[in-house]
Amino acid sequence: MKAKMSTQEFEQIYEKYKSTLYRIAFTYLKNNQDVQDVLQEVFMKRYQCKKNSTDRIYF
């Protein structure tokens, strides 16, 4: 069974997906501040979900 997600693992996921998710969100929202808010929510939910679980979750 895999241990819970570390901060370093989360940072790797963040770096891997942030640009792609930003571009997708900006296409819909057309406002940088709104995009930043959405990305913060997405990554926080992802982190909390994985932090509380030892199951493998794909982003």
PDB file of C-alpha atoms in Angstrom:
ATOM      1  CA  MET A   1       0.000   0.000   0.000  1.00  0.00           C
ATOM      2  CA  LYS A   2       1.361   3.421  -1.011  1.00  0.00           C
ATOM      3  CA  ALA A   3       1.924   6.093   1.615  1.00  0.00           C
ATOM      4  CA  LYS A   4      -0.019   9.328   1.569  1.00  0.00           C
ATOM      5  CA  MET A   5       1.055  12.065  -0.830  1.00  0.00           C
ATOM      6  CA  SER A   6       4.080  14.096   0.164  1.00  0.00           C
ATOM      7  CA  THR A   7       4.505  17.795  -0.460  1.00  0.00           C
ATOM      8  CA  GLN A   8       7.177  17.020  -3.038  1.00  0.00           C
ATOM      9  CA  GLU A   9       4.823  14.704  -4.950  1.00  0.00           C
ATOM     10  CA  PHE A  10       2.158  17.387  -4.937  1.00  0.00           C
ATOM     11  CA  GLU A  11       4.622  19.988  -6.231  1.00  0.00           C
ATOM     12  CA  GLN A  12       5.553  17.655  -9.092  1.00  0.00           C
ATOM     13  CA  ILE A  13       1.883  17.261 -10.042  1.00  0.00           C
ATOM     14  CA  TYR A  14       1.368  21.014  -9.802  1.00  0.00           C
ATOM     15  CA  GLU A  15       4.337  21.765 -12.071  1.00  0.00           C
ATOM     16  CA  LYS A  16       3.255  19.133 -14.579  1.00  0.00           C
ATOM     17  CA  TYR A  17      -0.347  20.328 -14.993  1.00  0.00           C
ATOM     18  CA  LYS A  18      -0.487  24.027 -14.108  1.00  0.00           C
ATOM     19  CA  SER A  19       0.181  25.417 -17.607  1.00  0.00           C
ATOM     20  CA  THR A  20      -2.260  23.129 -19.353  1.00  0.00           C
ATOM     21  CA  LEU A  21      -5.001  23.749 -16.812  1.00  0.00           C
ATOM     22  CA  TYR A  22      -4.368  27.498 -16.954  1.00  0.00           C
ATOM     23  CA  ARG A  23      -4.802  27.559 -20.743  1.00  0.00           C
ATOM     24  CA  ILE A  24      -8.003  25.520 -20.591  1.00  0.00           C
ATOM     25  CA  ALA A  25      -9.490  27.661 -17.825  1.00  0.00           C
ATOM     26  CA  PHE A  26      -8.502  30.918 -19.520  1.00  0.00           C
ATOM     27  CA  THR A  27     -10.223  29.794 -22.729  1.00  0.00           C
ATOM     28  CA  TYR A  28     -13.493  29.713 -20.799  1.00  0.00           C
ATOM     29  CA  LEU A  29     -13.077  32.464 -18.228  1.00  0.00           C
ATOM     30  CA  LYS A  30     -11.044  35.137 -20.088  1.00  0.00           C
ATOM     31  CA  ASN A  31      -9.967  36.664 -16.773  1.00  0.00           C
ATOM     32  CA  ASN A  32      -6.626  35.967 -15.089  1.00  0.00           C
ATOM     33  CA  GLN A  33      -7.910  36.425 -11.521  1.00  0.00           C
ATOM     34  CA  ASP A  34     -10.826  34.044 -12.099  1.00  0.00           C
ATOM     35  CA  VAL A  35      -8.460  31.492 -13.619  1.00  0.00           C
ATOM     36  CA  GLN A  36      -6.121  31.755 -10.634  1.00  0.00           C
ATOM     37  CA  ASP A  37      -9.069  31.201  -8.273  1.00  0.00           C
ATOM     38  CA  VAL A  38     -10.226  28.142 -10.207  1.00  0.00           C
ATOM     39  CA  LEU A  39      -6.741  26.639 -10.329  1.00  0.00           C
ATOM     40  CA  GLN A  40      -6.331  27.153  -6.607  1.00  0.00           C
ATOM     41  CA  GLU A  41      -9.599  25.315  -5.978  1.00  0.00           C
ATOM     42  CA  VAL A  42      -8.675  22.481  -8.337  1.00  0.00           C
ATOM     43  CA  PHE A  43      -5.257  21.901  -6.818  1.00  0.00           C
ATOM     44  CA  MET A  44      -6.504  22.216  -3.233  1.00  0.00           C
ATOM     45  CA  LYS A  45      -9.241  19.656  -3.848  1.00  0.00           C
ATOM     46  CA  ARG A  46      -6.744  17.357  -5.525  1.00  0.00           C
ATOM     47  CA  TYR A  47      -4.304  17.690  -2.653  1.00  0.00           C
ATOM     48  CA  GLN A  48      -6.942  17.164   0.025  1.00  0.00           C
ATOM     49  CA  CYS A  49      -8.373  14.155  -1.765  1.00  0.00           C
ATOM     50  CA  LYS A  50      -5.008  12.443  -2.102  1.00  0.00           C
ATOM     51  CA  LYS A  51      -3.712  13.595   1.282  1.00  0.00           C
ATOM     52  CA  ASN A  52      -6.563  11.775   2.997  1.00  0.00           C
ATOM     53  CA  SER A  53      -6.292   8.603   0.964  1.00  0.00           C
ATOM     54  CA  THR A  54      -3.726   5.919   0.337  1.00  0.00           C
ATOM     55  CA  ASP A  55      -5.469   4.855  -2.882  1.00  0.00           C
ATOM     56  CA  ARG A  56      -3.909   5.772  -6.207  1.00  0.00           C
ATOM     57  CA  ILE A  57      -5.743   8.725  -7.740  1.00  0.00           C
ATOM     58  CA  TYR A  58      -5.001  10.001 -11.208  1.00  0.00           C
ATOM     59  CA  PHE A  59      -5.126  13.727 -11.795  1.00  0.00           C
TER      60      PHE A  59
END
